[in-house]
């Protein structure tokens, strides 16, 4: 389990997510999950459009 507490930089968060997913793929796993604990916490630090883009890119 990896927990990211700094959500100010959504680009960095996306890169870290992709890096973790790539690591799992290297182990032969196909799927991994992302859990967002609080969108309201993210909204305090980033715009709605950037959060929407982040969530869309996760798909």
Tab-separated table of N, CA and C in Angstrom:
chain	number	residue	atom	x	y	z
A	1	UNK	N	0.846	-1.174	0.000
A	1	UNK	CA	0.000	0.000	0.000
A	1	UNK	C	0.887	1.231	0.000
A	2	UNK	N	0.578	2.152	-0.904
A	2	UNK	CA	1.279	3.422	-0.979
A	2	UNK	C	0.263	4.530	-0.761
A	3	UNK	N	0.576	5.457	0.120
A	3	UNK	CA	-0.324	6.563	0.413
A	3	UNK	C	0.343	7.863	0.000
A	4	UNK	N	-0.373	8.651	-0.790
A	4	UNK	CA	0.092	9.976	-1.185
A	4	UNK	C	-0.741	11.002	-0.438
A	5	UNK	N	-0.087	11.813	0.333
A	5	UNK	CA	-0.807	12.827	1.098
A	5	UNK	C	-0.738	14.203	0.445
A	6	UNK	N	0.241	14.426	-0.408
A	6	UNK	CA	0.402	15.710	-1.067
A	6	UNK	C	-0.311	15.668	-2.416
A	7	UNK	N	-1.457	16.330	-2.503
A	7	UNK	CA	-2.229	16.316	-3.745
A	7	UNK	C	-2.204	17.676	-4.443
A	8	UNK	N	-1.283	18.534	-4.038
A	8	UNK	CA	-1.198	19.857	-4.664
A	8	UNK	C	-0.774	19.757	-6.117
A	9	UNK	N	0.146	18.862	-6.418
A	9	UNK	CA	0.669	18.712	-7.774
A	9	UNK	C	0.083	17.444	-8.394
A	10	UNK	N	-1.022	17.598	-9.112
A	10	UNK	CA	-1.707	16.435	-9.676
A	10	UNK	C	-0.902	15.772	-10.781
A	11	UNK	N	-0.058	16.533	-11.478
A	11	UNK	CA	0.799	15.923	-12.501
A	11	UNK	C	1.791	14.960	-11.864
A	12	UNK	N	2.373	15.362	-10.743
A	12	UNK	CA	3.310	14.496	-10.026
A	12	UNK	C	2.577	13.265	-9.480
A	13	UNK	N	1.373	13.484	-8.995
A	13	UNK	CA	0.568	12.373	-8.483
A	13	UNK	C	0.267	11.371	-9.596
A	14	UNK	N	-0.063	11.869	-10.788
A	14	UNK	CA	-0.338	10.977	-11.921
A	14	UNK	C	0.917	10.210	-12.319
A	15	UNK	N	2.054	10.892	-12.373
A	15	UNK	CA	3.313	10.217	-12.729
A	15	UNK	C	3.650	9.129	-11.715
A	16	UNK	N	3.453	9.425	-10.439
A	16	UNK	CA	3.724	8.434	-9.395
A	16	UNK	C	2.787	7.242	-9.523
A	17	UNK	N	1.532	7.506	-9.851
A	17	UNK	CA	0.549	6.436	-10.036
A	17	UNK	C	0.943	5.537	-11.198
A	18	UNK	N	1.347	6.153	-12.302
A	18	UNK	CA	1.767	5.380	-13.476
A	18	UNK	C	3.014	4.568	-13.163
A	19	UNK	N	3.966	5.161	-12.440
A	19	UNK	CA	5.180	4.432	-12.056
A	19	UNK	C	4.848	3.211	-11.206
A	20	UNK	N	3.938	3.387	-10.247
A	20	UNK	CA	3.536	2.250	-9.411
A	20	UNK	C	2.849	1.170	-10.244
A	21	UNK	N	1.977	1.580	-11.152
A	21	UNK	CA	1.293	0.622	-12.018
A	21	UNK	C	2.258	-0.137	-12.903
A	22	UNK	N	3.272	0.553	-13.405
A	22	UNK	CA	4.288	-0.094	-14.229
A	22	UNK	C	5.044	-1.137	-13.415
A	23	UNK	N	5.299	-0.819	-12.150
A	23	UNK	CA	5.968	-1.774	-11.267
A	23	UNK	C	5.142	-3.027	-11.061
A	24	UNK	N	3.837	-2.866	-10.914
A	24	UNK	CA	2.963	-4.023	-10.760
A	24	UNK	C	2.928	-4.852	-12.032
A	25	UNK	N	2.895	-4.197	-13.166
A	25	UNK	CA	2.865	-4.912	-14.448
A	25	UNK	C	4.124	-5.747	-14.623
A	26	UNK	N	5.247	-5.249	-14.114
A	26	UNK	CA	6.496	-5.987	-14.195
A	26	UNK	C	6.474	-7.257	-13.371
A	27	UNK	N	5.595	-7.306	-12.374
A	27	UNK	CA	5.468	-8.492	-11.531
A	27	UNK	C	4.461	-9.484	-12.108
A	28	UNK	N	3.912	-9.189	-13.262
A	28	UNK	CA	2.962	-10.088	-13.891
A	28	UNK	C	1.511	-9.805	-13.548
A	29	UNK	N	1.248	-8.810	-12.724
A	29	UNK	CA	-0.128	-8.461	-12.398
A	29	UNK	C	-0.691	-7.574	-13.497
A	30	UNK	N	-1.972	-7.709	-13.746
A	30	UNK	CA	-2.595	-6.969	-14.833
A	30	UNK	C	-3.320	-5.728	-14.332
A	31	UNK	N	-3.984	-5.796	-13.195
A	31	UNK	CA	-4.807	-4.705	-12.692
A	31	UNK	C	-4.296	-4.212	-11.349
A	32	UNK	N	-4.512	-2.941	-11.092
A	32	UNK	CA	-4.289	-2.406	-9.762
A	32	UNK	C	-5.355	-1.354	-9.496
A	33	UNK	N	-5.570	-1.022	-8.251
A	33	UNK	CA	-6.652	-0.109	-7.873
A	33	UNK	C	-6.116	1.173	-7.274
A	34	UNK	N	-6.889	2.214	-7.461
A	34	UNK	CA	-6.599	3.516	-6.879
A	34	UNK	C	-7.785	3.873	-5.994
A	35	UNK	N	-7.541	4.314	-4.785
A	35	UNK	CA	-8.609	4.774	-3.901
A	35	UNK	C	-8.369	6.243	-3.575
A	36	UNK	N	-9.386	7.044	-3.789
A	36	UNK	CA	-9.320	8.459	-3.434
A	36	UNK	C	-10.172	8.617	-2.188
A	37	UNK	N	-9.527	8.980	-1.093
A	37	UNK	CA	-10.216	9.049	0.188
A	37	UNK	C	-11.156	10.249	0.267
A	38	UNK	N	-10.715	11.394	-0.248
A	38	UNK	CA	-11.529	12.588	-0.088
A	38	UNK	C	-11.328	13.554	-1.249
A	39	UNK	N	-12.311	13.635	-2.109
A	39	UNK	CA	-12.256	14.589	-3.215
A	39	UNK	C	-12.297	16.009	-2.662
A	40	UNK	N	-13.022	16.227	-1.572
A	40	UNK	CA	-13.099	17.581	-1.010
A	40	UNK	C	-11.729	18.066	-0.556
A	41	UNK	N	-10.907	17.162	-0.062
A	41	UNK	CA	-9.535	17.523	0.307
A	41	UNK	C	-8.739	17.935	-0.925
A	42	UNK	N	-8.938	17.231	-2.023
A	42	UNK	CA	-8.254	17.579	-3.264
A	42	UNK	C	-8.751	18.920	-3.801
A	43	UNK	N	-10.049	19.187	-3.651
A	43	UNK	CA	-10.622	20.435	-4.161
A	43	UNK	C	-10.071	21.666	-3.443
A	44	UNK	N	-9.636	21.501	-2.220
A	44	UNK	CA	-9.037	22.631	-1.498
A	44	UNK	C	-7.683	23.016	-2.062
A	45	UNK	N	-7.057	22.106	-2.793
A	45	UNK	CA	-5.690	22.338	-3.257
A	45	UNK	C	-5.549	22.403	-4.773
A	46	UNK	N	-6.590	22.007	-5.498
A	46	UNK	CA	-6.507	21.981	-6.962
A	46	UNK	C	-7.865	22.363	-7.550
A	47	UNK	N	-7.862	22.740	-8.806
A	47	UNK	CA	-9.103	23.154	-9.467
A	47	UNK	C	-9.951	21.940	-9.845
A	48	UNK	N	-11.229	22.191	-10.038
A	48	UNK	CA	-12.152	21.129	-10.432
A	48	UNK	C	-11.718	20.515	-11.763
A	49	UNK	N	-11.313	21.355	-12.703
A	49	UNK	CA	-10.922	20.831	-14.015
A	49	UNK	C	-9.678	19.953	-13.931
A	50	UNK	N	-8.712	20.315	-13.090
A	50	UNK	CA	-7.507	19.485	-12.976
A	50	UNK	C	-7.811	18.162	-12.279
A	51	UNK	N	-8.694	18.176	-11.300
A	51	UNK	CA	-9.086	16.934	-10.629
A	51	UNK	C	-9.888	16.055	-11.585
A	52	UNK	N	-10.772	16.672	-12.338
A	52	UNK	CA	-11.544	15.931	-13.334
A	52	UNK	C	-10.629	15.279	-14.364
A	53	UNK	N	-9.646	16.021	-14.815
A	53	UNK	CA	-8.675	15.487	-15.776
A	53	UNK	C	-7.892	14.329	-15.168
A	54	UNK	N	-7.461	14.485	-13.925
A	54	UNK	CA	-6.721	13.434	-13.224
A	54	UNK	C	-7.553	12.153	-13.151
A	55	UNK	N	-8.808	12.280	-12.708
A	55	UNK	CA	-9.673	11.109	-12.581
A	55	UNK	C	-9.960	10.475	-13.935
A	56	UNK	N	-10.145	11.291	-14.944
A	56	UNK	CA	-10.379	10.775	-16.290
A	56	UNK	C	-9.158	10.023	-16.810
A	57	UNK	N	-7.976	10.545	-16.542
A	57	UNK	CA	-6.743	9.896	-16.997
A	57	UNK	C	-6.480	8.574	-16.286
A	58	UNK	N	-7.053	8.392	-15.116
A	58	UNK	CA	-6.880	7.123	-14.404
A	58	UNK	C	-7.580	5.978	-15.124
A	59	UNK	N	-8.600	6.295	-15.888
A	59	UNK	CA	-9.333	5.247	-16.599
A	59	UNK	C	-8.476	4.767	-17.711
